[in-house]
Amino acid sequence: MKSIYQTALAALLLAGAAWLPAVPALAQSNGGCALEQVGGTERHIVRCASGLSIVAEAGAQYSLLDRDGNGQTDAVKLDGKALLLEFPDGGAPAGFEVITPQAIAAVRGTKWAVDVASEQTSVFVERGSVAVKRSSGEHEVTLSAGDGVDVGPGSGPLTVRQWPSKRVSTLMARFGQ
């Protein structure tokens, strides 16, 4: 007998949705990705055939997207909380993006975090580089290792800053890192 989660996931897959609920026993895959619960925590990891791994903090609200219909995840829509994304060195595909209400973070590198709060998206790059722009497409900046940017409401330029170690360690601790 299927669980309510498996039934709901099957319905979403049939409808073409690319959302993976945070369910510990989920053994399904979607968009070339599979969900793995982090033991003893409310976090989970999404591992994709492309090499992408996504650590989702407890309660993160996101959807995996396959915009070109090739069966592989090529974007993530993040509506709340934070994700830590990592591609193996040199493995980031062109065009991969994290889309939030305030910003779009397009991967140019390998390891970065995106955090969505009610009025702000924060992006931090641990390794590699990531281009970030407002959802409107204005004011693109490129972050390198150690850089972060906060994208709030408005239309002004974005300010890249080297994040202090305390802010970085607080963010990374949310992912068990």
Coordinates of C-alpha atoms in Angstrom, one line a residue:
M1 CA 0.0 0.0 0.0
K2 CA 1.4 3.4 -1.0
S3 CA 1.8 6.1 1.7
I4 CA 0.1 9.4 1.3
Y5 CA 3.5 10.9 0.4
Q6 CA 4.1 8.5 -2.4
T7 CA 0.6 9.0 -3.7
A8 CA 1.0 12.8 -3.6
L9 CA 4.5 12.6 -5.3
A10 CA 3.1 10.3 -8.0
A11 CA 0.3 12.9 -8.7
L12 CA 2.8 15.7 -8.8
L13 CA 5.1 13.8 -11.2
L14 CA 2.2 13.0 -13.5
A15 CA 1.2 16.6 -13.5
G16 CA 4.8 17.5 -14.5
A17 CA 5.7 19.2 -11.3
A18 CA 9.3 19.0 -10.0
W19 CA 8.8 19.3 -6.3
L20 CA 10.4 16.9 -3.8
P21 CA 8.8 17.0 -0.3
A22 CA 11.1 16.5 2.7
V23 CA 10.0 13.0 3.6
P24 CA 12.6 10.7 5.3
A25 CA 11.4 7.5 3.7
L26 CA 11.1 8.9 0.2
A27 CA 13.0 6.7 -2.3
Q28 CA 11.6 8.3 -5.4
S29 CA 13.6 10.4 -7.8
N30 CA 12.7 13.4 -10.0
G31 CA 14.5 15.5 -12.5
G32 CA 17.4 13.2 -12.3
C33 CA 17.6 13.7 -8.5
A34 CA 16.9 11.7 -5.4
L35 CA 16.2 12.7 -1.8
E36 CA 18.3 11.5 1.1
Q37 CA 17.5 12.4 4.7
V38 CA 20.3 13.6 7.0
G39 CA 20.2 11.2 10.0
G40 CA 19.2 12.7 13.2
T41 CA 18.2 16.1 11.7
E42 CA 15.4 17.7 9.8
R43 CA 17.8 18.6 6.9
H44 CA 17.9 16.6 3.7
I45 CA 20.2 16.3 0.7
V46 CA 19.1 16.2 -2.9
R47 CA 21.6 14.4 -5.1
C48 CA 21.3 14.7 -8.9
A49 CA 22.8 12.7 -11.7
S50 CA 24.5 15.8 -12.9
G51 CA 26.6 15.8 -9.7
L52 CA 24.7 18.6 -8.1
S53 CA 24.0 18.2 -4.4
I54 CA 21.7 20.4 -2.5
V55 CA 21.6 20.5 1.3
A56 CA 18.2 21.9 2.4
E57 CA 17.9 23.3 5.8
A58 CA 14.8 22.2 7.8
G59 CA 11.7 23.8 6.4
A60 CA 13.2 25.1 3.2
Q61 CA 10.5 25.7 0.6
Y62 CA 11.8 25.0 -2.9
S63 CA 11.0 23.3 -6.2
L64 CA 13.4 21.5 -8.6
L65 CA 12.8 22.6 -12.2
D66 CA 13.5 21.0 -15.5
R67 CA 12.9 24.0 -17.8
D68 CA 14.2 22.4 -21.0
G69 CA 12.4 19.1 -20.5
N70 CA 15.5 16.9 -20.8
G71 CA 14.8 15.0 -17.5
Q72 CA 17.6 16.9 -15.6
T73 CA 17.2 19.6 -13.0
D74 CA 18.4 22.9 -14.4
A75 CA 17.1 25.4 -11.8
V76 CA 15.7 25.6 -8.3
K77 CA 12.9 27.9 -7.3
L78 CA 13.5 28.9 -3.6
D79 CA 10.7 30.6 -1.7
G80 CA 11.9 30.3 1.9
K81 CA 14.8 29.4 4.1
A82 CA 18.2 28.3 2.7
L83 CA 19.9 25.8 0.4
L84 CA 23.6 25.0 0.1
L85 CA 24.4 24.0 -3.5
E86 CA 27.5 22.2 -4.7
F87 CA 28.6 20.9 -8.1
P88 CA 31.8 18.8 -8.4
D89 CA 34.8 20.9 -9.6
G90 CA 34.1 22.0 -13.1
G91 CA 30.8 20.3 -13.2
A92 CA 28.4 23.2 -13.2
P93 CA 26.2 23.3 -16.3
A94 CA 25.7 26.5 -18.1
G95 CA 22.5 28.2 -17.2
F96 CA 21.8 26.6 -13.9
E97 CA 20.0 29.1 -11.6
V98 CA 18.4 29.5 -8.2
I99 CA 15.4 31.7 -8.6
T100 CA 14.0 33.6 -5.5
P101 CA 11.4 36.3 -5.1
Q102 CA 14.1 39.0 -5.0
A103 CA 17.0 37.6 -7.0
I104 CA 18.3 35.1 -9.6
A105 CA 21.7 33.4 -8.8
A106 CA 23.3 31.8 -11.8
V107 CA 26.0 29.3 -11.2
R108 CA 29.5 30.1 -12.5
G109 CA 31.3 28.1 -9.8
T110 CA 30.8 25.1 -7.6
K111 CA 29.7 25.8 -4.0
W112 CA 27.3 28.5 -2.8
A113 CA 24.4 29.2 -0.5
V114 CA 21.1 31.0 -1.1
D115 CA 19.0 32.2 1.8
V116 CA 15.5 33.6 1.4
A117 CA 13.8 35.7 4.1
S118 CA 10.6 37.6 3.9
E119 CA 12.0 40.7 2.2
Q120 CA 15.6 39.7 1.3
T121 CA 17.6 37.1 -0.6
S122 CA 21.2 36.6 0.5
V123 CA 23.8 34.7 -1.6
F124 CA 27.2 33.6 -0.4
V125 CA 29.9 31.8 -2.4
E126 CA 32.3 29.5 -0.7
R127 CA 34.1 28.2 -3.8
G128 CA 33.9 29.3 -7.4
S129 CA 31.7 32.2 -8.6
V130 CA 28.0 33.0 -9.0
A131 CA 26.3 35.8 -10.9
V132 CA 23.5 37.4 -9.0
K133 CA 20.9 39.9 -10.3
R134 CA 17.6 41.2 -9.2
S135 CA 14.5 39.2 -10.3
S136 CA 13.8 42.1 -12.7
G137 CA 17.1 41.4 -14.4
E138 CA 18.8 44.6 -13.3
H139 CA 22.1 45.2 -11.7
E140 CA 24.0 41.9 -12.1
V141 CA 27.1 41.3 -10.0
T142 CA 29.5 38.3 -9.8
L143 CA 30.5 36.9 -6.5
S144 CA 33.8 35.1 -5.9
A145 CA 34.9 32.9 -3.0
G146 CA 34.1 34.6 0.3
D147 CA 31.8 37.2 -1.3
G148 CA 28.2 37.7 -0.4
V149 CA 25.3 40.0 -1.5
D150 CA 22.0 40.9 0.1
V151 CA 19.2 41.5 -2.4
G152 CA 16.3 43.4 -0.9
P153 CA 13.3 45.2 -2.4
G154 CA 14.0 48.1 -4.7
S155 CA 15.9 48.6 -7.9
G156 CA 19.2 50.0 -6.8
P157 CA 22.7 48.5 -7.5
L158 CA 23.8 45.5 -5.6
T159 CA 26.7 45.7 -3.2
V160 CA 29.2 42.8 -3.1
R161 CA 30.9 42.4 0.3
Q162 CA 33.4 40.0 1.7
W163 CA 31.3 38.3 4.5
P164 CA 32.7 38.2 8.0
S165 CA 33.6 34.8 9.3
K166 CA 30.9 34.9 12.0
R167 CA 28.1 35.4 9.3
V168 CA 29.6 32.6 7.2
S169 CA 29.9 30.2 10.1
T170 CA 26.3 31.0 11.2
L171 CA 24.9 30.3 7.7
M172 CA 27.0 27.1 7.2
A173 CA 26.0 25.8 10.6
R174 CA 22.4 25.7 9.3
F175 CA 23.6 23.0 6.9
G176 CA 25.6 21.1 9.4
Q177 CA 28.9 22.4 7.9

